[in-house]
Amino acid sequence: MDTSNPAVFVNAELLRLYVGPRVRAVIQVLRSDGGVVTGQSTDDNQILVKGSPPSPLSKFVEVVGIADSEKSIHAEIWTNFGDTFETHTYNQLCQLANGEFKHLFL
Amino acid sequence: MFSSSQFESNSAFSGGGFTFSHQSQPSDSDPSPAKSRETQGLVPVTVKQISEASQSGDEKSTFVINGVDVANVTLVGMVFDKLGRNTDVGFNLDDGTGRIGCRRWINENFDTIEMEKILDGMYVRVNGHLKSFKGVKQVVAFSVRPVTNFDEVAFHFIDCIHNHLQSKSQLQGVTPIQPQSVDMSFNTPVKNESTGYQTAPSTQLSGQFSSDGLKSCDQLVLDYLQQPSSIGQEKGIHRDELSQHLKLPVDKIMYSIRALEEEGLIYSTIDEFHYKSTACG
């Protein structure tokens, strides 16, 4: 069992705090060109995701990777989350998982 | 479906620990005070929580998470390194907080069919038994189901937080918050649980209310019976009316009635269903 490489739940605001370690975020795909996907985070800010997205890409995608800047993630794993997703719920989860209940996750 | 091996019959219901979860999770309003939750059912946990769990006793005993004995757990995560063998299928589950080894014993066709659908990189829900083998914790799964609606992922982590809060408040014996407002305070951190999966969390919430708010339920019943309109009624108030008016299940009302009767605060009138307050108007 291994807890050495956790991925932190982030939205755009939390991404700023976690540049460097592994993060995970769910984004709504706005644009996809080349190897860069522009997405809207669960707190309605834009995030760039670099990597090789799967095709077809569904409306919501979870990406797990390394945050290489305050606004972008270099994704290693892409998971299509479908076309319906509760962004508000996920956003609240990000806040809880990094706040009061951080010890359950990291 | 009705095989003799203990876990396989449960996998058909894919709820795992079938008898336990049916008793303890939906009907938390059992009159037994929820001081020690022995019949827990499936506890939602993160791998991080498991890694921090201590073991009470030797290898065969249960684990302690949040101060509560935990035997069966439910996890949601991504499958990695799936390895199928003759007798079992092993894989690692990564839920973002860590990775844990899981194993699914293959006893019947059903097991093979279920595991064949699971591929690396897929999000799954694993229901299983926590075990320790040579100091390494792992999960012996009796149900592995692919996740199709990804709100389930968000829900699972919120469920872990909720369960953590519930165990913490029970450990303290008394709820630190007023029972009437337990809905409010649970609503603030997990406000959006209701948009996702309404049935399970709200049942747990009402369970919390009834198991920890026994005193306030008594108070509600007593208050209602002490109203001038109730005192005015010679034959007392029927317990169904109490249940309807206070919006509480009948068995909770009965429990409160018994408690109040013992205290000498109410008495039964024409039959065992009608009660009046002993206080004079």
Short mmCIF file of C-alpha atoms in Angstrom, two decimals:
data_model
loop_
_atom_site.label_atom_id
_atom_site.label_comp_id
_atom_site.label_asym_id
_atom_site.label_seq_id
_atom_site.Cartn_x
_atom_site.Cartn_y
_atom_site.Cartn_z
CA MET A 1 0.00 0.00 0.00
CA ASP A 2 1.33 3.35 -0.94
CA THR A 3 0.26 6.84 0.03
CA SER A 4 3.35 8.60 -1.17
CA ASN A 5 1.97 10.03 -4.35
CA PRO A 6 -1.44 11.48 -3.69
CA ALA A 7 -3.23 13.74 -6.13
CA VAL A 8 -4.76 16.82 -4.56
CA PHE A 9 -8.31 17.82 -5.52
CA VAL A 10 -8.06 21.29 -7.03
CA ASN A 11 -10.07 23.94 -8.74
CA ALA A 12 -8.48 26.99 -10.37
CA GLU A 13 -8.06 28.83 -7.10
CA LEU A 14 -6.39 25.93 -5.32
CA LEU A 15 -4.23 25.15 -8.31
CA ARG A 16 -2.21 28.23 -7.51
CA LEU A 17 -1.22 26.74 -4.19
CA TYR A 18 -0.21 23.38 -5.54
CA VAL A 19 2.21 24.08 -8.32
CA GLY A 20 4.59 21.17 -8.29
CA PRO A 21 2.92 18.14 -6.75
CA ARG A 22 0.34 15.91 -8.35
CA VAL A 23 -3.11 17.33 -8.66
CA ARG A 24 -6.45 16.22 -10.02
CA ALA A 25 -9.14 18.45 -11.41
CA VAL A 26 -12.37 18.15 -13.32
CA ILE A 27 -12.75 20.65 -16.13
CA GLN A 28 -15.38 21.49 -18.65
CA VAL A 29 -13.77 21.41 -22.07
CA LEU A 30 -14.00 24.75 -23.88
CA ARG A 31 -11.45 24.33 -26.62
CA SER A 32 -9.07 21.66 -27.71
CA ASP A 33 -6.23 22.50 -30.09
CA GLY A 34 -3.09 20.56 -30.61
CA GLY A 35 -1.89 19.21 -27.36
CA VAL A 36 -3.53 21.87 -25.23
CA VAL A 37 -7.04 21.79 -23.91
CA THR A 38 -8.57 24.94 -22.51
CA GLY A 39 -11.02 24.09 -19.83
CA GLN A 40 -13.22 25.77 -17.31
CA SER A 41 -12.56 24.69 -13.76
CA THR A 42 -15.26 23.94 -11.25
CA ASP A 43 -14.95 27.45 -9.84
CA ASP A 44 -15.46 29.04 -13.24
CA ASN A 45 -11.91 30.02 -14.06
CA GLN A 46 -9.88 28.90 -17.01
CA ILE A 47 -7.20 26.28 -16.81
CA LEU A 48 -4.94 25.02 -19.56
CA VAL A 49 -4.24 21.34 -19.72
CA LYS A 50 -1.34 19.99 -21.70
CA GLY A 51 -0.91 16.45 -22.78
CA SER A 52 -2.52 14.00 -25.10
CA PRO A 53 -6.25 13.99 -24.56
CA PRO A 54 -8.25 10.95 -25.56
CA SER A 55 -10.61 11.28 -28.44
CA PRO A 56 -13.47 11.66 -28.37
CA LEU A 57 -13.34 14.07 -25.48
CA SER A 58 -16.51 14.31 -23.40
CA LYS A 59 -17.76 17.60 -22.01
CA PHE A 60 -16.29 17.04 -18.59
CA VAL A 61 -12.88 15.52 -18.15
CA GLU A 62 -10.87 14.66 -15.09
CA VAL A 63 -7.18 15.19 -15.44
CA VAL A 64 -4.51 13.98 -13.09
CA GLY A 65 -1.04 15.38 -13.48
CA ILE A 66 1.57 17.84 -12.36
CA ALA A 67 0.73 21.50 -12.06
CA ASP A 68 3.39 23.30 -14.00
CA SER A 69 2.10 26.80 -13.43
CA GLU A 70 -0.65 28.61 -11.62
CA LYS A 71 -3.01 28.12 -14.48
CA SER A 72 -1.94 24.93 -16.17
CA ILE A 73 -1.60 21.25 -15.58
CA HIS A 74 0.51 18.78 -17.44
CA ALA A 75 -1.81 15.83 -17.50
CA GLU A 76 -0.73 12.23 -17.27
CA ILE A 77 -4.13 10.65 -16.96
CA TRP A 78 -7.30 11.77 -18.67
CA THR A 79 -10.69 10.34 -17.79
CA ASN A 80 -13.86 11.25 -19.61
CA PHE A 81 -16.41 12.17 -17.00
CA GLY A 82 -19.31 12.35 -19.39
CA ASP A 83 -21.56 15.20 -20.36
CA THR A 84 -23.31 15.77 -17.07
CA PHE A 85 -21.50 16.51 -13.89
CA GLU A 86 -22.21 18.45 -10.74
CA THR A 87 -19.46 21.06 -10.79
CA HIS A 88 -20.75 22.86 -7.73
CA THR A 89 -20.56 19.68 -5.66
CA TYR A 90 -17.08 18.92 -6.87
CA ASN A 91 -16.02 22.47 -6.14
CA GLN A 92 -17.19 22.22 -2.55
CA LEU A 93 -15.40 18.89 -2.29
CA CYS A 94 -12.16 20.57 -3.42
CA GLN A 95 -12.54 23.14 -0.71
CA LEU A 96 -13.28 20.59 1.99
CA ALA A 97 -10.53 18.22 0.90
CA ASN A 98 -7.99 20.99 1.17
CA GLY A 99 -9.38 22.63 4.23
CA GLU A 100 -10.98 21.10 7.23
CA PHE A 101 -10.64 17.51 6.08
CA LYS A 102 -7.23 17.60 4.52
CA HIS A 103 -6.02 14.84 6.86
CA LEU A 104 -8.40 12.37 5.26
CA PHE A 105 -6.88 12.95 1.85
CA LEU A 106 -3.25 13.92 2.07
CA MET B 1 -27.12 -17.05 -6.30
CA PHE B 2 -27.69 -18.92 -3.09
CA SER B 3 -24.28 -20.48 -2.91
CA SER B 4 -22.80 -21.57 0.34
CA SER B 5 -19.65 -19.47 0.23
CA GLN B 6 -20.13 -16.54 2.52
CA PHE B 7 -19.21 -13.57 0.40
CA GLU B 8 -20.46 -14.63 -2.99
CA SER B 9 -24.09 -14.59 -2.01
CA ASN B 10 -23.57 -11.00 -0.99
CA SER B 11 -22.03 -10.01 -4.29
CA ALA B 12 -25.30 -10.75 -6.02
CA PHE B 13 -26.74 -7.85 -4.09
CA SER B 14 -23.54 -5.89 -4.67
CA GLY B 15 -24.06 -4.24 -1.37
CA GLY B 16 -21.64 -6.36 0.52
CA GLY B 17 -22.22 -7.25 4.17
CA PHE B 18 -25.84 -7.41 3.15
CA THR B 19 -27.44 -8.09 6.51
CA PHE B 20 -25.34 -5.51 8.30
CA SER B 21 -25.75 -2.67 5.90
CA HIS B 22 -29.48 -3.20 5.76
CA GLN B 23 -29.73 -2.98 9.51
CA SER B 24 -27.46 -0.20 10.35
CA GLN B 25 -27.50 2.21 7.46
CA PRO B 26 -31.07 2.91 6.34
CA SER B 27 -32.72 2.24 9.66
CA ASP B 28 -30.52 4.18 11.99
CA SER B 29 -33.66 4.95 13.90
CA ASP B 30 -33.31 1.67 15.78
CA PRO B 31 -33.98 2.30 19.42
CA SER B 32 -30.53 1.10 20.47
CA PRO B 33 -28.45 4.18 21.24
CA ALA B 34 -25.72 4.48 18.66
CA LYS B 35 -22.86 4.66 21.12
CA SER B 36 -20.92 1.79 19.62
CA ARG B 37 -21.60 1.07 16.00
CA GLU B 38 -20.80 -2.61 15.89
CA THR B 39 -23.00 -3.56 12.97
CA GLN B 40 -21.53 -0.97 10.67
CA GLY B 41 -22.09 -2.17 7.19
CA LEU B 42 -19.94 -0.65 4.47
CA VAL B 43 -17.85 2.24 5.69
CA PRO B 44 -16.77 4.71 3.01
CA VAL B 45 -13.07 5.40 3.41
CA THR B 46 -10.12 6.80 1.54
CA VAL B 47 -6.90 4.85 1.15
CA LYS B 48 -5.24 7.45 3.34
CA GLN B 49 -7.67 6.66 6.15
CA ILE B 50 -6.94 2.96 5.79
CA SER B 51 -3.21 3.57 5.92
CA GLU B 52 -3.65 5.38 9.20
CA ALA B 53 -5.94 2.75 10.69
CA SER B 54 -4.69 0.85 13.66
CA GLN B 55 -5.49 -2.75 14.30
CA SER B 56 -7.11 -3.84 17.51
CA GLY B 57 -5.35 -7.04 18.43
CA ASP B 58 -3.79 -9.52 16.06
CA GLU B 59 -4.06 -10.17 12.37
CA LYS B 60 -7.53 -11.60 12.35
CA SER B 61 -9.26 -8.75 14.12
CA THR B 62 -10.87 -5.62 12.78
CA PHE B 63 -9.32 -2.26 12.14
CA VAL B 64 -10.04 0.95 13.94
CA ILE B 65 -10.72 4.04 11.87
CA ASN B 66 -11.92 7.26 13.51
CA GLY B 67 -12.09 5.33 16.74
CA VAL B 68 -14.66 2.94 15.34
CA ASP B 69 -14.28 -0.74 14.48
CA VAL B 70 -14.31 -1.17 10.75
CA ALA B 71 -14.49 -4.46 8.91
CA ASN B 72 -16.14 -3.82 5.57
CA VAL B 73 -15.27 -0.83 3.48
CA THR B 74 -16.28 0.79 0.24
CA LEU B 75 -13.79 2.61 -1.95
CA VAL B 76 -13.91 4.42 -5.26
CA GLY B 77 -10.79 4.70 -7.34
CA MET B 78 -8.92 3.83 -10.49
CA VAL B 79 -7.74 0.34 -11.30
CA PHE B 80 -4.08 -0.25 -12.00
CA ASP B 81 -1.95 -3.34 -12.55
CA LYS B 82 -4.82 -5.73 -12.88
CA LEU B 83 -3.52 -9.26 -12.74
CA GLY B 84 -5.83 -12.17 -13.35
CA ARG B 85 -4.95 -15.58 -12.04
CA ASN B 86 -6.81 -18.85 -11.81
CA THR B 87 -8.17 -18.47 -8.35
CA ASP B 88 -8.27 -14.73 -7.95
CA VAL B 89 -7.85 -11.37 -9.58
CA GLY B 90 -5.56 -8.81 -7.99
CA PHE B 91 -5.25 -5.13 -8.72
CA ASN B 92 -4.18 -1.87 -7.19
CA LEU B 93 -6.75 0.78 -6.49
CA ASP B 94 -5.67 4.41 -6.64
CA ASP B 95 -8.20 6.87 -5.28
CA GLY B 96 -6.00 9.94 -5.37
CA THR B 97 -5.11 9.67 -1.70
CA GLY B 98 -3.03 6.56 -2.12
CA ARG B 99 -2.89 3.09 -3.60
CA ILE B 100 -4.01 -0.13 -1.99
CA GLY B 101 -3.84 -3.72 -3.14
CA CYS B 102 -7.14 -5.46 -3.72
CA ARG B 103 -7.97 -9.05 -4.39
CA ARG B 104 -11.11 -10.66 -5.69
CA TRP B 105 -11.47 -14.39 -5.22
CA ILE B 106 -12.95 -16.20 -8.19
CA ASN B 107 -15.38 -18.82 -7.01
CA GLU B 108 -18.17 -18.65 -9.52
CA ASN B 109 -18.90 -17.58 -13.05
CA PHE B 110 -20.41 -14.40 -11.78
CA ASP B 111 -17.09 -13.33 -10.34
CA THR B 112 -15.25 -13.98 -13.59
CA ILE B 113 -17.81 -12.07 -15.60
CA GLU B 114 -17.74 -9.13 -13.24
CA MET B 115 -13.96 -8.90 -13.20
CA GLU B 116 -13.61 -9.29 -16.96
CA LYS B 117 -15.30 -5.93 -17.41
CA ILE B 118 -12.77 -4.22 -15.20
CA LEU B 119 -9.83 -2.77 -17.05
CA ASP B 120 -6.82 -0.75 -16.07
CA GLY B 121 -7.54 2.96 -15.88
CA MET B 122 -11.21 2.41 -15.15
CA TYR B 123 -12.95 4.04 -12.20
CA VAL B 124 -14.58 1.39 -10.02
CA ARG B 125 -16.36 1.06 -6.72
CA VAL B 126 -14.87 -1.66 -4.57
CA ASN B 127 -16.79 -3.13 -1.66
CA GLY B 128 -14.73 -5.45 0.45
CA HIS B 129 -13.23 -6.58 3.68
CA LEU B 130 -10.18 -4.94 5.18
CA LYS B 131 -7.44 -7.41 5.89
CA SER B 132 -3.85 -7.34 6.91
CA PHE B 133 -1.42 -9.81 5.44
CA LYS B 134 2.16 -9.83 6.68
CA GLY B 135 1.76 -6.29 7.91
CA VAL B 136 0.43 -5.06 4.58
CA LYS B 137 -3.14 -3.85 4.50
CA GLN B 138 -5.28 -4.94 1.62
CA VAL B 139 -8.89 -5.27 0.62
CA VAL B 140 -10.52 -8.58 -0.13
CA ALA B 141 -13.22 -7.43 -2.49
CA PHE B 142 -16.57 -9.08 -2.87
CA SER B 143 -17.92 -6.54 -5.30
CA VAL B 144 -16.16 -4.52 -7.98
CA ARG B 145 -18.41 -2.35 -10.10
CA PRO B 146 -17.43 0.14 -12.81
CA VAL B 147 -18.46 3.72 -12.16
CA THR B 148 -20.76 5.03 -14.88
CA ASN B 149 -21.96 8.31 -13.43
CA PHE B 150 -18.95 10.24 -12.25
CA ASP B 151 -20.84 12.19 -9.66
CA GLU B 152 -20.33 8.96 -7.73
CA VAL B 153 -16.66 9.87 -7.35
CA ALA B 154 -17.44 13.24 -5.78
CA PHE B 155 -20.18 11.63 -3.69
CA HIS B 156 -17.88 8.95 -2.32
CA PHE B 157 -15.40 11.47 -0.93
CA ILE B 158 -18.14 13.57 0.55
CA ASP B 159 -19.50 10.35 2.08
CA CYS B 160 -16.08 9.70 3.64
CA ILE B 161 -16.08 13.16 5.18
CA HIS B 162 -19.63 12.69 6.43
CA ASN B 163 -18.83 9.34 7.96
CA HIS B 164 -15.76 10.81 9.60
CA LEU B 165 -17.83 13.57 11.17
CA GLN B 166 -20.45 11.11 12.32
CA SER B 167 -17.92 8.84 14.02
CA LYS B 168 -16.22 11.80 15.61
CA SER B 169 -19.42 13.13 17.12
CA GLN B 170 -20.36 9.70 18.42
CA LEU B 171 -16.96 9.23 19.99
CA GLN B 172 -17.60 12.31 22.04
CA GLY B 173 -20.75 10.68 23.33
CA VAL B 174 -22.75 13.87 23.17
CA THR B 175 -23.32 15.71 19.94
CA PRO B 176 -21.51 19.02 20.24
CA ILE B 177 -24.29 20.65 18.22
CA GLN B 178 -27.98 21.00 19.02
CA PRO B 179 -29.95 18.03 17.64
CA GLN B 180 -32.54 20.26 16.00
CA SER B 181 -29.89 22.04 14.04
CA VAL B 182 -27.99 18.93 13.06
CA ASP B 183 -29.50 19.19 9.63
CA MET B 184 -28.26 22.76 9.27
CA SER B 185 -24.72 22.11 10.32
CA PHE B 186 -24.48 19.07 8.15
CA ASN B 187 -25.96 21.03 5.35
CA THR B 188 -23.25 23.65 5.38
CA PRO B 189 -20.27 21.45 4.66
CA VAL B 190 -22.08 18.91 2.56
CA LYS B 191 -24.75 21.12 1.18
CA ASN B 192 -24.72 19.66 -2.28
CA GLU B 193 -25.02 16.04 -1.37
CA SER B 194 -28.70 16.42 -1.97
CA THR B 195 -28.22 17.45 -5.56
CA GLY B 196 -26.30 14.30 -6.26
CA TYR B 197 -27.50 11.31 -4.35
CA GLN B 198 -30.49 12.26 -2.32
CA THR B 199 -31.51 8.94 -0.84
CA ALA B 200 -28.44 7.65 0.93
CA PRO B 201 -27.15 10.83 2.59
CA SER B 202 -30.55 12.06 3.71
CA THR B 203 -31.29 8.70 5.30
CA GLN B 204 -28.03 8.92 7.13
CA LEU B 205 -28.77 12.47 8.16
CA SER B 206 -32.14 11.55 9.56
CA GLY B 207 -30.47 8.59 11.19
CA GLN B 208 -28.08 10.96 12.87
CA PHE B 209 -30.97 13.08 14.04
CA SER B 210 -32.88 10.22 15.57
CA SER B 211 -30.00 8.37 17.15
CA ASP B 212 -28.32 11.33 18.78
CA GLY B 213 -31.38 13.51 19.33
CA LEU B 214 -33.36 11.17 21.55
CA LYS B 215 -33.63 13.78 24.23
CA SER B 216 -34.96 16.40 21.87
CA CYS B 217 -37.48 13.97 20.41
CA ASP B 218 -38.79 13.37 23.92
CA GLN B 219 -38.94 17.10 24.38
CA LEU B 220 -40.89 17.58 21.15
CA VAL B 221 -43.44 14.96 22.16
CA LEU B 222 -43.78 16.42 25.62
CA ASP B 223 -44.12 19.96 24.28
CA TYR B 224 -46.86 18.89 21.95
CA LEU B 225 -48.74 17.07 24.67
CA GLN B 226 -48.42 20.04 26.97
CA GLN B 227 -50.05 22.44 24.56
CA PRO B 228 -53.39 23.70 25.84
CA SER B 229 -55.17 22.16 22.86
CA SER B 230 -53.76 18.73 23.69
CA ILE B 231 -54.53 19.07 27.38
CA GLY B 232 -58.04 20.12 26.45
CA GLN B 233 -58.65 16.79 24.74
CA GLU B 234 -59.95 14.38 27.34
CA LYS B 235 -58.93 11.20 25.64
CA GLY B 236 -55.44 12.47 24.93
CA ILE B 237 -53.51 12.47 21.68
CA HIS B 238 -53.14 9.45 19.47
CA ARG B 239 -49.54 8.54 18.75
CA ASP B 240 -50.14 8.60 15.00
CA GLU B 241 -51.16 12.22 15.30
CA LEU B 242 -47.93 12.89 17.16
CA SER B 243 -45.99 11.15 14.45
CA GLN B 244 -47.69 13.09 11.68
CA HIS B 245 -47.51 16.43 13.37
CA LEU B 246 -43.89 16.18 14.49
CA LYS B 247 -42.89 14.41 11.27
CA LEU B 248 -41.07 11.68 13.15
CA PRO B 249 -41.32 7.93 12.59
CA VAL B 250 -43.77 6.12 14.82
CA ASP B 251 -41.17 3.94 16.48
CA LYS B 252 -39.24 7.03 17.53
CA ILE B 253 -42.43 8.47 18.99
CA MET B 254 -43.11 5.25 20.84
CA TYR B 255 -39.64 5.25 22.26
CA SER B 256 -40.05 8.80 23.50
CA ILE B 257 -43.48 7.98 24.88
CA ARG B 258 -42.08 5.07 26.85
CA ALA B 259 -39.30 7.22 28.21
CA LEU B 260 -41.68 10.03 29.18
CA GLU B 261 -44.12 7.60 30.73
CA GLU B 262 -41.38 6.18 32.88
CA GLU B 263 -40.52 9.65 34.04
CA GLY B 264 -44.12 10.16 35.02
CA LEU B 265 -44.56 13.04 32.61
CA ILE B 266 -47.31 11.45 30.50
CA TYR B 267 -49.85 8.70 30.89
CA SER B 268 -51.98 6.56 28.62
CA THR B 269 -55.69 7.17 28.55
CA ILE B 270 -58.28 5.10 26.74
CA ASP B 271 -55.78 2.70 25.18
CA GLU B 272 -52.10 2.26 24.65
CA PHE B 273 -52.11 4.64 21.73
CA HIS B 274 -53.52 7.72 23.42
CA TYR B 275 -51.45 9.78 25.78
CA LYS B 276 -51.83 12.88 27.86
CA SER B 277 -49.42 15.03 29.77
CA THR B 278 -49.59 14.79 33.55
CA ALA B 279 -49.06 18.53 33.94
CA CYS B 280 -52.25 20.49 34.48
CA GLY B 281 -53.13 23.19 31.96
#
